[in-house]
Amino acid sequence: MQAFAELLDRLVLTPSRNGKLRLIVSYFRSAPDPDRGYALGALTGDLDLKSIKPAAIRELVTDRMDPELFRLSYDYVGDMAETVSLVWPGERRANRPPPLAEIVEALDGVTRPEAQRLVANWLDGLDPTGRWALLKLITGGLRIGVSA
């Protein structure tokens, strides 16, 4: 997930088409299977992932921090995934960030409460860039300036 998160972060910040293509080619050369396939599906909009509603994400974060502080932060930042990724109060664990494939496969067929528990655990183990990418992926808001 960390390599995919870095790819998304760099794609958002890269204005040129050729620059974006170089980043994508570099990622696909180094990413292992099945992460490579899931990343391609995510980038093209073909990854059918059980999405988590923004309200569920809001509930997760307001269980861990003052709801008013979150509301003010969200008002200022304006993007749910970006706000949560920056204010998430989880403890960084020594755990390795989960591979993209692990996230996609774990969300397949789980109940909504179980999905929320998984997401909270992943958010705890990721840095802000990883949290942002995870939230964009699972909420279906992956708009990064790349078209299929």
mmCIF file of C-alpha atoms in Angstrom:
data_model
loop_
_atom_site.group_PDB
_atom_site.id
_atom_site.type_symbol
_atom_site.label_atom_id
_atom_site.label_comp_id
_atom_site.label_asym_id
_atom_site.label_seq_id
_atom_site.Cartn_x
_atom_site.Cartn_y
_atom_site.Cartn_z
ATOM 1 C CA MET A 1 0.000 0.000 0.000
ATOM 2 C CA GLN A 2 2.853 2.373 0.733
ATOM 3 C CA ALA A 3 4.226 2.245 -2.816
ATOM 4 C CA PHE A 4 0.718 2.725 -4.234
ATOM 5 C CA ALA A 5 0.127 5.653 -1.866
ATOM 6 C CA GLU A 6 3.376 7.272 -2.986
ATOM 7 C CA LEU A 7 2.371 6.769 -6.625
ATOM 8 C CA LEU A 8 -0.987 8.477 -6.042
ATOM 9 C CA ASP A 9 0.631 11.327 -4.143
ATOM 10 C CA ARG A 10 3.142 11.929 -6.922
ATOM 11 C CA LEU A 11 0.495 11.640 -9.663
ATOM 12 C CA VAL A 12 -1.600 14.335 -8.009
ATOM 13 C CA LEU A 13 1.396 16.660 -7.868
ATOM 14 C CA THR A 14 2.691 15.964 -11.390
ATOM 15 C CA PRO A 15 1.160 18.284 -13.993
ATOM 16 C CA SER A 16 2.510 16.776 -17.212
ATOM 17 C CA ARG A 17 1.047 13.763 -18.965
ATOM 18 C CA ASN A 18 4.509 12.366 -19.759
ATOM 19 C CA GLY A 19 5.566 12.780 -16.146
ATOM 20 C CA LYS A 20 2.504 10.855 -15.003
ATOM 21 C CA LEU A 21 3.217 8.102 -17.533
ATOM 22 C CA ARG A 22 6.809 7.776 -16.264
ATOM 23 C CA LEU A 23 5.551 7.438 -12.693
ATOM 24 C CA ILE A 24 3.006 4.791 -13.666
ATOM 25 C CA VAL A 25 5.533 2.789 -15.703
ATOM 26 C CA SER A 26 8.023 2.918 -12.846
ATOM 27 C CA TYR A 27 5.391 1.705 -10.372
ATOM 28 C CA PHE A 28 4.284 -1.187 -12.580
ATOM 29 C CA ARG A 29 7.882 -2.292 -13.136
ATOM 30 C CA SER A 30 8.553 -2.532 -9.425
ATOM 31 C CA ALA A 31 5.182 -3.525 -7.922
ATOM 32 C CA PRO A 32 4.584 -7.196 -7.183
ATOM 33 C CA ASP A 33 1.597 -9.154 -8.404
ATOM 34 C CA PRO A 34 -1.283 -8.932 -7.470
ATOM 35 C CA ASP A 35 -0.733 -5.343 -6.241
ATOM 36 C CA ARG A 36 0.074 -4.360 -9.816
ATOM 37 C CA GLY A 37 -3.281 -5.636 -11.081
ATOM 38 C CA TYR A 38 -5.272 -4.034 -8.291
ATOM 39 C CA ALA A 39 -3.461 -0.741 -8.861
ATOM 40 C CA LEU A 40 -4.296 -0.859 -12.566
ATOM 41 C CA GLY A 41 -7.936 -1.511 -11.718
ATOM 42 C CA ALA A 42 -7.972 1.367 -9.235
ATOM 43 C CA LEU A 43 -6.340 3.803 -11.662
ATOM 44 C CA THR A 44 -8.725 2.925 -14.499
ATOM 45 C CA GLY A 45 -11.829 2.892 -12.297
ATOM 46 C CA ASP A 46 -12.413 -0.811 -12.887
ATOM 47 C CA LEU A 47 -11.626 -2.015 -9.364
ATOM 48 C CA ASP A 48 -14.947 -3.034 -7.855
ATOM 49 C CA LEU A 49 -14.236 -2.422 -4.211
ATOM 50 C CA LYS A 50 -16.862 -2.495 -1.512
ATOM 51 C CA SER A 51 -16.818 1.195 -0.727
ATOM 52 C CA ILE A 52 -17.093 2.617 2.733
ATOM 53 C CA LYS A 53 -19.417 5.584 3.039
ATOM 54 C CA PRO A 54 -17.957 8.930 4.116
ATOM 55 C CA ALA A 55 -20.372 8.913 7.074
ATOM 56 C CA ALA A 56 -18.711 5.726 8.356
ATOM 57 C CA ILE A 57 -15.283 7.350 8.062
ATOM 58 C CA ARG A 58 -16.571 10.421 9.902
ATOM 59 C CA GLU A 59 -17.921 8.148 12.641
ATOM 60 C CA LEU A 60 -14.556 6.396 12.962
ATOM 61 C CA VAL A 61 -12.629 9.633 13.359
ATOM 62 C CA THR A 62 -15.102 11.327 15.706
ATOM 63 C CA ASP A 63 -14.941 8.273 17.976
ATOM 64 C CA ARG A 64 -11.241 9.075 18.404
ATOM 65 C CA MET A 65 -11.195 12.853 18.520
ATOM 66 C CA ASP A 66 -13.405 15.762 19.459
ATOM 67 C CA PRO A 67 -16.229 15.993 16.880
ATOM 68 C CA GLU A 68 -16.111 19.799 16.887
ATOM 69 C CA LEU A 69 -12.371 19.829 16.224
ATOM 70 C CA PHE A 70 -12.934 17.426 13.336
ATOM 71 C CA ARG A 71 -15.767 19.578 11.956
ATOM 72 C CA LEU A 72 -13.584 22.682 12.054
ATOM 73 C CA SER A 73 -10.675 20.820 10.455
ATOM 74 C CA TYR A 74 -12.913 19.466 7.701
ATOM 75 C CA ASP A 75 -14.342 22.957 7.097
ATOM 76 C CA TYR A 76 -10.816 24.273 6.667
ATOM 77 C CA VAL A 77 -9.368 21.445 4.545
ATOM 78 C CA GLY A 78 -12.497 20.710 2.501
ATOM 79 C CA ASP A 79 -11.742 17.075 1.626
ATOM 80 C CA MET A 80 -12.775 14.181 3.879
ATOM 81 C CA ALA A 81 -9.875 11.864 3.013
ATOM 82 C CA GLU A 82 -7.286 14.603 3.352
ATOM 83 C CA THR A 83 -8.719 15.821 6.647
ATOM 84 C CA VAL A 84 -8.880 12.362 8.206
ATOM 85 C CA SER A 85 -5.409 11.463 6.968
ATOM 86 C CA LEU A 86 -3.981 14.543 8.674
ATOM 87 C CA VAL A 87 -5.888 14.463 11.975
ATOM 88 C CA TRP A 88 -6.159 10.694 12.557
ATOM 89 C CA PRO A 89 -4.990 10.227 16.160
ATOM 90 C CA GLY A 90 -3.955 6.590 15.853
ATOM 91 C CA GLU A 91 -0.677 5.342 17.164
ATOM 92 C CA ARG A 92 1.886 4.456 14.535
ATOM 93 C CA ARG A 93 2.639 0.839 15.181
ATOM 94 C CA ALA A 94 5.674 -1.162 14.291
ATOM 95 C CA ASN A 95 3.390 -3.090 11.917
ATOM 96 C CA ARG A 96 4.241 -3.043 8.259
ATOM 97 C CA PRO A 97 1.847 -1.140 6.037
ATOM 98 C CA PRO A 98 -0.517 -3.645 4.405
ATOM 99 C CA PRO A 99 0.023 -4.463 0.729
ATOM 100 C CA LEU A 100 -2.657 -3.159 -1.626
ATOM 101 C CA ALA A 101 -3.761 -6.735 -2.378
ATOM 102 C CA GLU A 102 -4.312 -7.430 1.325
ATOM 103 C CA ILE A 103 -6.644 -4.441 1.612
ATOM 104 C CA VAL A 104 -8.662 -5.284 -1.499
ATOM 105 C CA GLU A 105 -8.988 -8.963 -0.596
ATOM 106 C CA ALA A 106 -9.833 -8.285 3.063
ATOM 107 C CA LEU A 107 -12.697 -5.951 2.130
ATOM 108 C CA ASP A 108 -14.231 -8.517 -0.211
ATOM 109 C CA GLY A 109 -17.275 -9.990 1.474
ATOM 110 C CA VAL A 110 -16.945 -8.510 4.970
ATOM 111 C CA THR A 111 -19.776 -6.931 6.903
ATOM 112 C CA ARG A 112 -19.920 -3.172 7.299
ATOM 113 C CA PRO A 113 -18.869 -3.222 11.000
ATOM 114 C CA GLU A 114 -15.969 -5.545 10.178
ATOM 115 C CA ALA A 115 -14.924 -3.276 7.298
ATOM 116 C CA GLN A 116 -14.887 -0.291 9.664
ATOM 117 C CA ARG A 117 -12.720 -2.203 12.148
ATOM 118 C CA LEU A 118 -10.291 -3.152 9.379
ATOM 119 C CA VAL A 119 -10.112 0.424 8.120
ATOM 120 C CA ALA A 120 -9.408 1.766 11.621
ATOM 121 C CA ASN A 121 -6.567 -0.746 12.055
ATOM 122 C CA TRP A 122 -5.080 0.148 8.674
ATOM 123 C CA LEU A 123 -5.325 3.867 9.412
ATOM 124 C CA ASP A 124 -3.439 3.252 12.659
ATOM 125 C CA GLY A 125 -0.596 1.589 10.772
ATOM 126 C CA LEU A 126 -0.196 4.058 7.901
ATOM 127 C CA ASP A 127 1.436 7.464 7.598
ATOM 128 C CA PRO A 128 -0.671 10.440 6.380
ATOM 129 C CA THR A 129 0.031 9.728 2.690
ATOM 130 C CA GLY A 130 -0.942 6.084 3.127
ATOM 131 C CA ARG A 131 -4.087 7.044 5.036
ATOM 132 C CA TRP A 132 -5.072 9.496 2.290
ATOM 133 C CA ALA A 133 -4.603 6.875 -0.436
ATOM 134 C CA LEU A 134 -6.499 4.241 1.554
ATOM 135 C CA LEU A 135 -9.432 6.569 2.153
ATOM 136 C CA LYS A 136 -9.567 7.693 -1.483
ATOM 137 C CA LEU A 137 -9.496 4.054 -2.580
ATOM 138 C CA ILE A 138 -12.203 2.767 -0.230
ATOM 139 C CA THR A 139 -14.584 5.705 -0.571
ATOM 140 C CA GLY A 140 -14.454 5.625 -4.359
ATOM 141 C CA GLY A 141 -12.993 9.129 -4.564
ATOM 142 C CA LEU A 142 -9.854 8.264 -6.506
ATOM 143 C CA ARG A 143 -9.625 11.222 -8.889
ATOM 144 C CA ILE A 144 -5.961 11.857 -9.508
ATOM 145 C CA GLY A 145 -5.745 13.289 -12.999
ATOM 146 C CA VAL A 146 -5.226 10.019 -14.881
ATOM 147 C CA SER A 147 -7.659 8.736 -17.493
ATOM 148 C CA ALA A 148 -7.832 5.196 -18.804
#
